Amino acid sequence: MVPALFAQSAADACGIDPSSICGLVYDLTGSSGFARLADLASRPVKVLLILLLAWVVNRVVLRWLDRVVETWVTRRTPSQAADSDSDQADSGKILGAAALRRALQMEEQQERAKQRTRTLGGVLRSIASVVVYSVAVMMALGEFDVNLGPLIAGAGIVGVAIGFGAQSLVKDFLSGVFMLLEDQYGVGDVVDVGETAGVVEEVKLRITQIRDINGTLWHIPNGEIARVANLTKDWGRAVIDVEVSYDTDISTAMEVIKGVADGLWREELEQFTITEEPTLAGVQAFGENSVAIRLMVKTEPGEHWGTARELRKRLKYALDEAGIEIPFPQRTIWVRPQPNTVPPTESDLT
């Protein structure tokens, strides 16, 4: 028979809002002591179950994020490969060196995709883990009758204060995430961000490091990059305006210019890779001393600068050989002596 000391109501044993474990044990034993002991023992078990469930949910979320990021950053690779294959098929000039160069470029693109995947995956994994385990900790504290209201309110106030104080950091972080997701540029690309232009040496979530032509390394916060021009993305184009004098036969000059560009295209030099037949746009402008003829050449990424320099050198030789003048500003100066001027004597000079 249960002693009279333990013959109490469930409300006295387990409180006004008794747990299911406490009520069940009290109904079975009629002992408030056993009911309270079972209630205390069940709370660590519930906390363990909550943490175990949080671990499982975290693993599921992390795997889902990995798949989403991998799909996002690699979905453009097949289209790029198809475009490159069609360009080569149209030109009909698939050589061993060109095929090797294309394979190296595809391998570099895949490596960039892997780097973006690792970076974005690490950030999103950290955020997801913090959210999941924060919820689990709050649920665990609730099992021990901890009042979460003041904690949540205090965390909200701290979050608002940090948000106001770190607006630029949050902006830089979000901008860096979208830059990586959209693959706006990567390490090795030549970009123009407005204030400076150069080669990207490192892309982080907060800053981008760019080395300009003078060797200066710029650290630019991602949130301050309002617009960016990637000069080495997928392919390049050399645009050259060749100026000839007004008395030049335009048709002859255009034939010479087109012949020089086609010659460089057919040579298929490794450092000057022209991917399509050069385009002669025609007369571009009438200047004060010359007529400008525009030539456009499509090249491999980053090779349009060198290709343009090589074309200018060959065009100079070809135009000179054809007798076509490359005009330059000329000015005639007339020197007229003043009337009734007496030259200075030796005494005036001394």
Short mmCIF file of C-alpha atoms in Angstrom, two decimals:
data_model
loop_
_atom_site.label_atom_id
_atom_site.label_comp_id
_atom_site.label_asym_id
_atom_site.label_seq_id
_atom_site.Cartn_x
_atom_site.Cartn_y
_atom_site.Cartn_z
CA MET A 1 0.00 0.00 0.00
CA VAL A 2 1.31 3.43 -0.96
CA PRO A 3 2.03 5.57 2.11
CA ALA A 4 -0.23 8.49 2.78
CA LEU A 5 2.76 10.84 2.19
CA PHE A 6 2.75 9.93 -1.51
CA ALA A 7 -1.01 9.81 -1.88
CA GLN A 8 -1.28 13.15 -3.54
CA SER A 9 -2.96 14.35 -6.63
CA ALA A 10 -1.20 14.46 -9.99
CA ALA A 11 -1.24 18.24 -9.85
CA ASP A 12 0.64 18.23 -6.55
CA ALA A 13 3.15 15.68 -7.88
CA CYS A 14 3.77 16.99 -11.37
CA GLY A 15 2.61 20.58 -11.27
CA ILE A 16 -0.30 22.39 -12.88
CA ASP A 17 0.78 21.34 -16.37
CA PRO A 18 2.15 17.82 -15.83
CA SER A 19 4.17 16.06 -18.53
CA SER A 20 2.89 12.84 -20.04
CA ILE A 21 5.70 10.82 -18.40
CA CYS A 22 5.04 12.24 -14.95
CA GLY A 23 1.30 11.68 -15.23
CA LEU A 24 1.74 8.14 -16.54
CA VAL A 25 4.14 7.13 -13.74
CA TYR A 26 1.88 8.70 -11.11
CA ASP A 27 -1.13 6.84 -12.48
CA LEU A 28 0.78 3.54 -12.40
CA THR A 29 2.46 3.92 -9.01
CA GLY A 30 0.48 6.61 -7.23
CA SER A 31 3.82 7.94 -5.93
CA SER A 32 4.66 11.58 -6.46
CA GLY A 33 8.32 10.84 -5.75
CA PHE A 34 8.52 8.23 -8.49
CA ALA A 35 6.60 10.54 -10.82
CA ARG A 36 8.99 13.45 -10.22
CA LEU A 37 12.02 11.18 -10.56
CA ALA A 38 10.72 9.79 -13.86
CA ASP A 39 10.00 13.32 -15.06
CA LEU A 40 13.55 14.44 -14.26
CA ALA A 41 15.04 11.34 -15.88
CA SER A 42 12.97 11.79 -19.02
CA ARG A 43 14.22 15.33 -19.70
CA PRO A 44 17.86 14.37 -20.52
CA VAL A 45 16.49 11.61 -22.74
CA LYS A 46 14.31 14.13 -24.59
CA VAL A 47 17.28 16.46 -24.96
CA LEU A 48 19.33 13.64 -26.44
CA LEU A 49 16.53 12.79 -28.84
CA ILE A 50 16.25 16.46 -29.86
CA LEU A 51 19.99 16.67 -30.52
CA LEU A 52 19.92 13.39 -32.43
CA LEU A 53 17.05 14.62 -34.57
CA ALA A 54 18.88 17.91 -35.15
CA TRP A 55 21.95 15.98 -36.31
CA VAL A 56 19.85 13.96 -38.76
CA VAL A 57 18.07 17.06 -40.08
CA ASN A 58 21.40 18.86 -40.41
CA ARG A 59 22.86 16.00 -42.45
CA VAL A 60 19.85 15.96 -44.77
CA VAL A 61 19.94 19.73 -45.27
CA LEU A 62 23.69 19.72 -45.94
CA ARG A 63 23.37 17.04 -48.61
CA TRP A 64 20.50 18.92 -50.24
CA LEU A 65 22.55 22.14 -50.27
CA ASP A 66 25.51 20.36 -51.84
CA ARG A 67 23.31 19.09 -54.66
CA VAL A 68 21.68 22.48 -55.23
CA VAL A 69 25.01 24.36 -55.36
CA GLU A 70 26.61 21.71 -57.59
CA THR A 71 23.70 21.93 -60.03
CA TRP A 72 23.77 25.73 -60.01
CA VAL A 73 27.48 26.18 -60.77
CA THR A 74 27.85 23.38 -63.34
CA ARG A 75 24.72 23.76 -65.45
CA ARG A 76 26.47 26.10 -67.92
CA THR A 77 29.35 23.75 -68.71
CA PRO A 78 27.55 21.58 -71.33
CA SER A 79 26.34 24.63 -73.29
CA GLN A 80 29.84 26.08 -73.35
CA ALA A 81 31.24 22.83 -74.65
CA ALA A 82 28.56 22.64 -77.33
CA ASP A 83 29.22 26.23 -78.42
CA SER A 84 32.95 25.62 -78.66
CA ASP A 85 32.42 22.44 -80.68
CA SER A 86 30.09 24.19 -83.13
CA ASP A 87 32.58 27.05 -83.58
CA GLN A 88 35.34 24.59 -84.38
CA ALA A 89 33.13 22.62 -86.74
CA ASP A 90 32.16 25.79 -88.63
CA SER A 91 35.74 26.90 -89.04
CA GLY A 92 36.87 23.44 -90.16
CA LYS A 93 40.27 23.88 -88.52
CA ILE A 94 40.41 21.41 -85.66
CA LEU A 95 44.10 20.81 -85.07
CA GLY A 96 45.81 18.87 -82.32
CA ALA A 97 47.13 22.02 -80.63
CA ALA A 98 43.75 23.73 -80.75
CA ALA A 99 42.02 20.64 -79.36
CA LEU A 100 44.56 20.45 -76.55
CA ARG A 101 44.10 24.12 -75.76
CA ARG A 102 40.32 23.70 -75.70
CA ALA A 103 40.64 20.72 -73.36
CA LEU A 104 42.84 22.75 -71.01
CA GLN A 105 40.31 25.58 -71.01
CA MET A 106 37.47 23.20 -70.20
CA GLU A 107 39.53 21.69 -67.40
CA GLU A 108 40.18 25.19 -66.03
CA GLN A 109 36.46 26.00 -66.14
CA GLN A 110 35.67 22.78 -64.27
CA GLU A 111 38.27 23.62 -61.65
CA ARG A 112 36.72 27.06 -61.20
CA ALA A 113 33.32 25.42 -60.78
CA LYS A 114 34.76 23.12 -58.11
CA GLN A 115 36.28 26.07 -56.27
CA ARG A 116 32.99 27.94 -56.29
CA THR A 117 31.20 24.80 -55.11
CA ARG A 118 33.57 24.38 -52.18
CA THR A 119 33.32 28.05 -51.19
CA LEU A 120 29.54 28.34 -51.45
CA GLY A 121 29.00 24.91 -49.98
CA GLY A 122 31.09 25.77 -46.95
CA VAL A 123 29.22 29.02 -46.31
CA LEU A 124 25.74 27.57 -46.77
CA ARG A 125 26.63 24.51 -44.71
CA SER A 126 27.78 26.72 -41.84
CA ILE A 127 24.62 28.85 -41.97
CA ALA A 128 22.35 25.78 -42.10
CA SER A 129 24.17 24.12 -39.18
CA VAL A 130 23.92 27.25 -37.04
CA VAL A 131 20.18 27.55 -37.69
CA VAL A 132 19.39 23.87 -37.06
CA TYR A 133 21.41 23.57 -33.87
CA SER A 134 20.20 26.93 -32.55
CA VAL A 135 16.61 25.70 -32.81
CA ALA A 136 17.62 22.41 -31.16
CA VAL A 137 19.30 24.21 -28.25
CA MET A 138 16.22 26.38 -27.66
CA MET A 139 14.00 23.28 -27.66
CA ALA A 140 16.36 21.59 -25.20
CA LEU A 141 16.30 24.58 -22.87
CA GLY A 142 12.51 24.53 -23.04
CA GLU A 143 12.56 20.99 -21.68
CA PHE A 144 14.17 22.32 -18.48
CA ASP A 145 11.48 25.01 -18.09
CA VAL A 146 13.83 27.81 -19.08
CA ASN A 147 11.95 30.94 -20.08
CA LEU A 148 13.04 31.56 -23.65
CA GLY A 149 11.21 34.89 -24.01
CA PRO A 150 13.95 37.08 -22.48
CA LEU A 151 16.65 35.12 -24.34
CA ILE A 152 14.92 35.58 -27.69
CA ALA A 153 14.25 39.26 -26.99
CA GLY A 154 17.87 39.84 -25.94
CA ALA A 155 19.15 38.00 -29.01
CA GLY A 156 16.88 40.12 -31.19
CA ILE A 157 18.19 43.35 -29.69
CA VAL A 158 21.79 42.20 -30.10
CA GLY A 159 21.05 41.15 -33.69
CA VAL A 160 19.55 44.53 -34.54
CA ALA A 161 22.53 46.34 -33.00
CA ILE A 162 25.00 44.17 -34.90
CA GLY A 163 22.97 44.61 -38.08
CA PHE A 164 23.16 48.40 -37.88
CA GLY A 165 26.85 48.32 -37.03
CA ALA A 166 27.81 45.78 -39.68
CA GLN A 167 25.67 46.78 -42.63
CA SER A 168 28.68 47.06 -44.92
CA LEU A 169 29.95 43.62 -43.89
CA VAL A 170 26.57 42.03 -44.60
CA LYS A 171 26.41 43.83 -47.94
CA ASP A 172 29.90 42.63 -48.86
CA PHE A 173 29.05 39.09 -47.82
CA LEU A 174 25.81 38.90 -49.82
CA SER A 175 27.47 40.47 -52.87
CA GLY A 176 30.26 37.91 -52.67
CA VAL A 177 27.77 35.04 -52.49
CA PHE A 178 25.93 36.23 -55.62
CA MET A 179 29.20 36.84 -57.46
CA LEU A 180 30.19 33.24 -56.84
CA LEU A 181 26.74 31.88 -57.68
CA GLU A 182 26.52 33.78 -60.96
CA ASP A 183 30.20 33.20 -61.85
CA GLN A 184 30.69 36.86 -62.77
CA TYR A 185 34.47 36.43 -62.68
CA GLY A 186 37.09 34.13 -61.26
CA VAL A 187 40.80 33.89 -60.48
CA GLY A 188 42.83 34.71 -63.58
CA ASP A 189 40.15 36.82 -65.30
CA VAL A 190 40.91 40.38 -66.41
CA VAL A 191 38.15 42.65 -65.09
CA ASP A 192 37.29 46.34 -65.00
CA VAL A 193 35.44 47.37 -61.84
CA GLY A 194 35.38 51.10 -62.52
CA GLU A 195 38.06 52.35 -60.14
CA THR A 196 40.67 49.90 -61.35
CA ALA A 197 41.25 47.15 -63.90
CA GLY A 198 43.53 44.15 -63.73
CA VAL A 199 43.87 40.43 -63.13
CA VAL A 200 41.78 38.81 -60.39
CA GLU A 201 44.11 37.07 -57.96
CA GLU A 202 41.62 35.96 -55.30
CA VAL A 203 37.86 36.07 -54.78
CA LYS A 204 36.61 35.95 -51.20
CA LEU A 205 33.17 36.38 -49.72
CA ARG A 206 34.04 39.86 -48.43
CA ILE A 207 36.70 41.24 -50.77
CA THR A 208 38.15 40.73 -54.25
CA GLN A 209 41.89 41.11 -54.87
CA ILE A 210 42.86 42.62 -58.25
CA ARG A 211 46.41 43.19 -59.54
CA ASP A 212 46.57 46.10 -61.99
CA ILE A 213 49.01 46.62 -64.85
CA ASN A 214 51.43 48.51 -62.58
CA GLY A 215 51.65 45.60 -60.17
CA THR A 216 49.52 47.22 -57.47
CA LEU A 217 47.30 44.80 -55.55
CA TRP A 218 43.85 46.26 -54.88
CA HIS A 219 41.58 44.94 -52.10
CA ILE A 220 38.05 45.89 -53.13
CA PRO A 221 35.01 45.11 -50.90
CA ASN A 222 32.44 43.16 -52.90
CA GLY A 223 29.64 45.47 -51.77
CA GLU A 224 31.35 48.45 -53.43
CA ILE A 225 31.52 46.82 -56.87
CA ALA A 226 28.51 48.40 -58.57
CA ARG A 227 29.35 47.00 -61.99
CA VAL A 228 32.07 44.75 -63.38
CA ALA A 229 33.29 44.11 -66.93
CA ASN A 230 34.90 40.71 -67.50
CA LEU A 231 37.33 41.18 -70.39
CA THR A 232 38.31 37.50 -70.66
CA LYS A 233 34.98 35.69 -70.42
CA ASP A 234 34.37 32.91 -73.01
CA TRP A 235 35.98 34.82 -75.94
CA GLY A 236 37.57 38.14 -76.86
CA ARG A 237 37.39 40.56 -79.79
CA ALA A 238 40.08 42.81 -81.20
CA VAL A 239 38.63 45.99 -82.75
CA ILE A 240 41.11 47.99 -84.87
CA ASP A 241 40.38 51.24 -86.66
CA VAL A 242 42.89 51.61 -89.51
CA GLU A 243 43.21 55.21 -90.68
CA VAL A 244 44.13 56.03 -94.29
CA SER A 245 44.40 59.35 -96.09
CA TYR A 246 41.52 60.84 -98.03
CA ASP A 247 43.21 60.34 -101.41
CA THR A 248 43.51 56.57 -100.80
CA ASP A 249 41.39 54.15 -102.81
CA ILE A 250 39.12 52.70 -100.11
CA SER A 251 38.53 49.40 -101.93
CA THR A 252 42.26 48.77 -102.26
CA ALA A 253 42.87 49.65 -98.63
CA MET A 254 40.08 47.30 -97.51
CA GLU A 255 41.53 44.46 -99.57
CA VAL A 256 44.95 44.95 -98.00
CA ILE A 257 43.53 45.08 -94.48
CA LYS A 258 41.36 41.99 -95.03
CA GLY A 259 44.29 40.09 -96.54
CA VAL A 260 46.50 40.78 -93.52
CA ALA A 261 43.80 39.65 -91.07
CA ASP A 262 42.99 36.51 -93.08
CA GLY A 263 46.68 35.65 -93.26
CA LEU A 264 47.04 35.75 -89.50
CA TRP A 265 43.82 33.73 -89.15
CA ARG A 266 45.09 30.97 -91.48
CA GLU A 267 48.46 30.72 -89.71
CA GLU A 268 46.70 29.56 -86.52
CA LEU A 269 49.47 30.69 -84.22
CA GLU A 270 49.12 29.45 -80.67
CA GLN A 271 49.48 32.88 -79.06
CA PHE A 272 47.16 34.59 -81.60
CA THR A 273 44.21 32.20 -81.87
CA ILE A 274 41.53 33.66 -84.14
CA THR A 275 38.40 31.53 -83.84
CA GLU A 276 36.36 32.97 -86.72
CA GLU A 277 37.00 34.61 -90.07
CA PRO A 278 37.93 38.28 -89.51
CA THR A 279 35.18 40.77 -90.22
CA LEU A 280 35.83 43.99 -92.10
CA ALA A 281 33.04 46.32 -91.00
CA GLY A 282 33.94 49.06 -93.50
CA VAL A 283 34.35 52.80 -93.18
CA GLN A 284 33.84 53.72 -89.55
CA ALA A 285 34.41 57.49 -89.45
CA PHE A 286 35.69 60.54 -91.29
CA GLY A 287 38.36 62.33 -89.30
CA GLU A 288 40.14 65.63 -89.77
CA ASN A 289 43.04 64.04 -91.59
CA SER A 290 41.99 60.45 -92.32
CA VAL A 291 39.30 57.90 -93.06
CA ALA A 292 38.90 55.13 -90.44
CA ILE A 293 38.27 51.54 -91.60
CA ARG A 294 37.16 49.15 -88.84
CA LEU A 295 38.44 45.57 -88.55
CA MET A 296 36.98 43.11 -85.99
CA VAL A 297 38.64 39.82 -85.04
CA LYS A 298 37.22 37.21 -82.62
CA THR A 299 39.84 35.42 -80.52
CA GLU A 300 40.25 33.06 -77.60
CA PRO A 301 39.73 34.63 -74.14
CA GLY A 302 42.49 37.06 -73.21
CA GLU A 303 44.29 36.85 -76.58
CA HIS A 304 42.66 39.84 -78.29
CA TRP A 305 45.21 42.32 -76.94
CA GLY A 306 48.19 40.43 -78.34
CA THR A 307 46.33 39.69 -81.57
CA ALA A 308 45.56 43.40 -82.04
CA ARG A 309 49.21 44.34 -81.54
CA GLU A 310 50.36 41.72 -84.04
CA LEU A 311 47.77 42.89 -86.57
CA ARG A 312 48.84 46.53 -86.23
CA LYS A 313 52.46 45.57 -86.87
CA ARG A 314 51.58 43.56 -89.98
CA LEU A 315 49.19 46.23 -91.22
CA LYS A 316 51.97 48.83 -91.03
CA TYR A 317 54.24 46.71 -93.20
CA ALA A 318 51.46 45.83 -95.64
CA LEU A 319 50.21 49.39 -96.06
CA ASP A 320 53.74 50.67 -96.61
CA GLU A 321 54.34 48.00 -99.23
CA ALA A 322 51.08 48.88 -100.99
CA GLY A 323 51.96 52.57 -100.97
CA ILE A 324 49.00 53.48 -98.77
CA GLU A 325 49.71 56.39 -96.49
CA ILE A 326 48.85 56.27 -92.83
CA PRO A 327 48.13 59.98 -92.23
CA PHE A 328 49.30 62.02 -89.31
CA PRO A 329 48.59 65.66 -88.39
CA GLN A 330 50.75 68.01 -90.48
CA ARG A 331 51.18 71.74 -90.12
CA THR A 332 52.95 74.28 -92.32
CA ILE A 333 54.63 77.20 -90.56
CA TRP A 334 55.47 80.43 -92.43
CA VAL A 335 58.24 82.55 -90.90
CA ARG A 336 58.02 86.20 -92.03
CA PRO A 337 60.50 88.85 -90.83
CA GLN A 338 59.15 92.11 -89.42
CA PRO A 339 59.57 95.14 -91.74
CA ASN A 340 62.08 97.92 -90.91
CA THR A 341 63.84 95.83 -88.32
CA VAL A 342 67.50 96.58 -87.64
CA PRO A 343 69.65 93.66 -86.59
CA PRO A 344 71.29 94.12 -83.18
CA THR A 345 74.88 95.32 -83.10
CA GLU A 346 77.71 93.72 -81.15
CA SER A 347 77.57 96.49 -78.55
CA ASP A 348 73.84 95.78 -77.96
CA LEU A 349 74.57 92.16 -77.33
CA THR A 350 77.29 92.96 -74.77
#
